[in-house]
Coordinates of N, CA and C in Angstrom, one line a residue:
M25 N 66.9 299.9 -36.7 CA 66.1 299.3 -36.1 C 65.3 299.9 -35.0
K26 N 64.0 299.1 -34.6 CA 63.1 300.1 -34.1 C 62.5 298.7 -32.6
P27 N 62.8 299.1 -31.7 CA 62.1 298.2 -31.0 C 61.2 298.1 -30.3
L28 N 59.9 297.6 -29.9 CA 58.7 298.4 -29.5 C 58.1 297.4 -28.4
F29 N 58.0 297.3 -27.4 CA 57.9 296.3 -26.1 C 56.2 296.4 -26.1
F30 N 55.3 294.9 -25.5 CA 54.6 294.8 -25.4 C 54.6 293.9 -23.9
Y31 N 53.5 294.3 -22.7 CA 54.0 294.2 -21.8 C 52.4 293.2 -21.3
S32 N 52.2 292.2 -21.2 CA 51.5 291.3 -20.4 C 50.1 291.6 -19.6
K33 N 49.4 291.3 -19.5 CA 48.7 291.6 -18.3 C 47.7 290.3 -18.1
F34 N 46.9 290.4 -17.3 CA 46.7 289.2 -16.4 C 45.0 288.8 -17.5
T35 N 44.7 287.8 -18.3 CA 43.6 287.8 -18.7 C 44.2 286.3 -19.4
F36 N 42.6 285.7 -19.6 CA 42.5 284.1 -20.2 C 42.7 283.9 -21.5
D37 N 43.0 285.1 -22.3 CA 42.8 285.4 -23.8 C 44.6 285.0 -24.0
K38 N 45.3 284.0 -24.6 CA 46.4 283.5 -24.6 C 47.0 284.2 -25.4
N39 N 46.0 285.2 -26.9 CA 46.5 285.7 -27.8 C 46.1 287.2 -28.0
H40 N 46.3 288.0 -26.8 CA 45.7 289.0 -26.3 C 47.4 290.2 -26.2
L41 N 48.1 289.4 -26.5 CA 49.3 290.4 -27.3 C 49.6 290.6 -28.5
A42 N 49.1 289.4 -28.8 CA 49.1 289.4 -30.4 C 48.3 291.0 -31.2
K43 N 46.7 290.3 -30.4 CA 45.6 291.3 -30.5 C 46.3 292.4 -30.0
S44 N 46.8 293.2 -29.2 CA 46.7 294.6 -28.4 C 47.8 294.9 -29.3
S45 N 48.6 294.7 -29.9 CA 50.1 294.7 -30.5 C 49.6 295.4 -31.8
N46 N 49.0 295.0 -32.4 CA 48.6 295.0 -34.3 C 48.2 296.4 -34.4
K47 N 47.7 297.4 -33.9 CA 47.8 298.8 -34.0 C 48.6 299.7 -33.7
E48 N 49.7 299.2 -33.0 CA 50.7 300.6 -32.8 C 51.9 299.8 -33.5
I49 N 51.5 298.4 -33.8 CA 52.9 298.3 -35.3 C 52.6 298.8 -36.7
Q50 N 51.0 298.5 -36.7 CA 50.8 299.0 -38.1 C 51.3 300.6 -38.3
E51 N 50.8 300.8 -37.1 CA 50.9 302.6 -36.5 C 52.7 303.1 -37.0
K52 N 53.4 302.3 -36.4 CA 55.0 302.9 -36.7 C 55.3 302.1 -38.2
L53 N 54.9 301.0 -38.5 CA 55.3 300.8 -39.9 C 54.7 302.1 -41.1
D54 N 53.6 302.7 -40.7 CA 52.6 303.6 -41.4 C 54.2 304.8 -41.1
E55 N 54.5 305.2 -40.5 CA 55.3 306.4 -40.1 C 56.5 306.0 -40.7
Y56 N 57.1 305.3 -40.8 CA 58.5 304.6 -41.3 C 58.4 305.0 -42.7
A57 N 57.2 304.4 -43.2 CA 56.7 304.6 -44.6 C 57.1 305.7 -45.3
K58 N 56.3 306.6 -44.8 CA 56.0 307.9 -44.7 C 57.3 308.5 -45.0
N59 N 58.1 308.1 -44.0 CA 59.4 309.0 -44.5 C 60.7 308.4 -45.2
G60 N 60.0 306.9 -45.9 CA 61.0 306.9 -47.2 C 61.3 305.4 -46.5
W61 N 61.1 304.9 -45.5 CA 62.2 303.6 -45.0 C 60.7 302.5 -45.3
S62 N 61.9 301.2 -45.6 CA 61.2 299.8 -45.4 C 61.7 298.9 -44.8
L63 N 60.5 298.5 -44.6 CA 60.8 297.2 -43.7 C 61.6 296.1 -44.0
V64 N 62.6 295.7 -43.6 CA 63.3 294.6 -44.3 C 63.4 293.7 -43.7
S65 N 63.3 293.2 -42.0 CA 62.9 292.1 -41.4 C 62.3 292.4 -39.9
T66 N 61.9 291.4 -39.4 CA 61.2 291.4 -38.2 C 61.6 290.2 -36.9
N67 N 61.8 290.7 -35.8 CA 62.5 289.4 -34.7 C 61.2 289.8 -33.7
T68 N 61.1 288.5 -32.6 CA 60.2 288.7 -32.0 C 61.4 288.1 -30.3
T69 N 61.1 288.8 -29.3 CA 61.8 287.6 -28.1 C 60.4 287.6 -27.5
E70 N 60.2 286.9 -26.6 CA 59.0 286.5 -25.4 C 60.4 286.6 -24.3
Y71 N 60.0 286.9 -23.1 CA 60.9 287.3 -21.9 C 59.6 287.2 -20.4
S72 N 59.7 286.2 -19.8 CA 58.2 286.0 -18.9 C 57.4 286.5 -19.5
M73 N 56.3 286.6 -19.3 CA 54.6 287.5 -19.6 C 55.0 288.9 -20.8
D74 N 56.1 289.0 -21.1 CA 56.6 290.1 -21.9 C 56.5 289.7 -23.6
M75 N 56.5 291.0 -24.4 CA 56.8 290.2 -25.8 C 57.7 291.8 -26.7
Y76 N 58.6 291.4 -27.2 CA 59.8 292.0 -27.5 C 59.8 292.1 -29.2
V77 N 59.3 293.3 -29.9 CA 59.0 292.9 -31.0 C 60.2 294.5 -31.8
Y78 N 60.8 293.9 -32.8 CA 62.1 294.6 -33.1 C 61.3 295.0 -34.9
L79 N 61.9 296.1 -35.7 CA 61.0 296.3 -36.4 C 62.6 296.6 -37.5
Y80 N 63.2 296.0 -38.1 CA 64.4 296.6 -38.7 C 64.1 297.4 -40.4
F81 N 64.5 298.8 -40.2 CA 64.2 299.1 -41.6 C 65.1 299.9 -42.2
E82 N 65.1 300.4 -43.3 CA 66.3 300.4 -44.5 C 65.7 301.7 -45.0
K83 N 66.7 302.4 -45.4 CA 66.3 303.7 -46.5 C 66.5 303.5 -47.8

């Protein structure tokens, strides 16, 4: 499991967390794939204004 944390900032764009996290998530997927890992599951949790993305990999 590799948790990624994204923190909200004050903005009127309700989708800014999803937009800003895409690049970092893709980089992590590429890094793990290069090392022979496969993504098997994901989970997202929101707490207050923050978003926690959990990526589950297996070899």
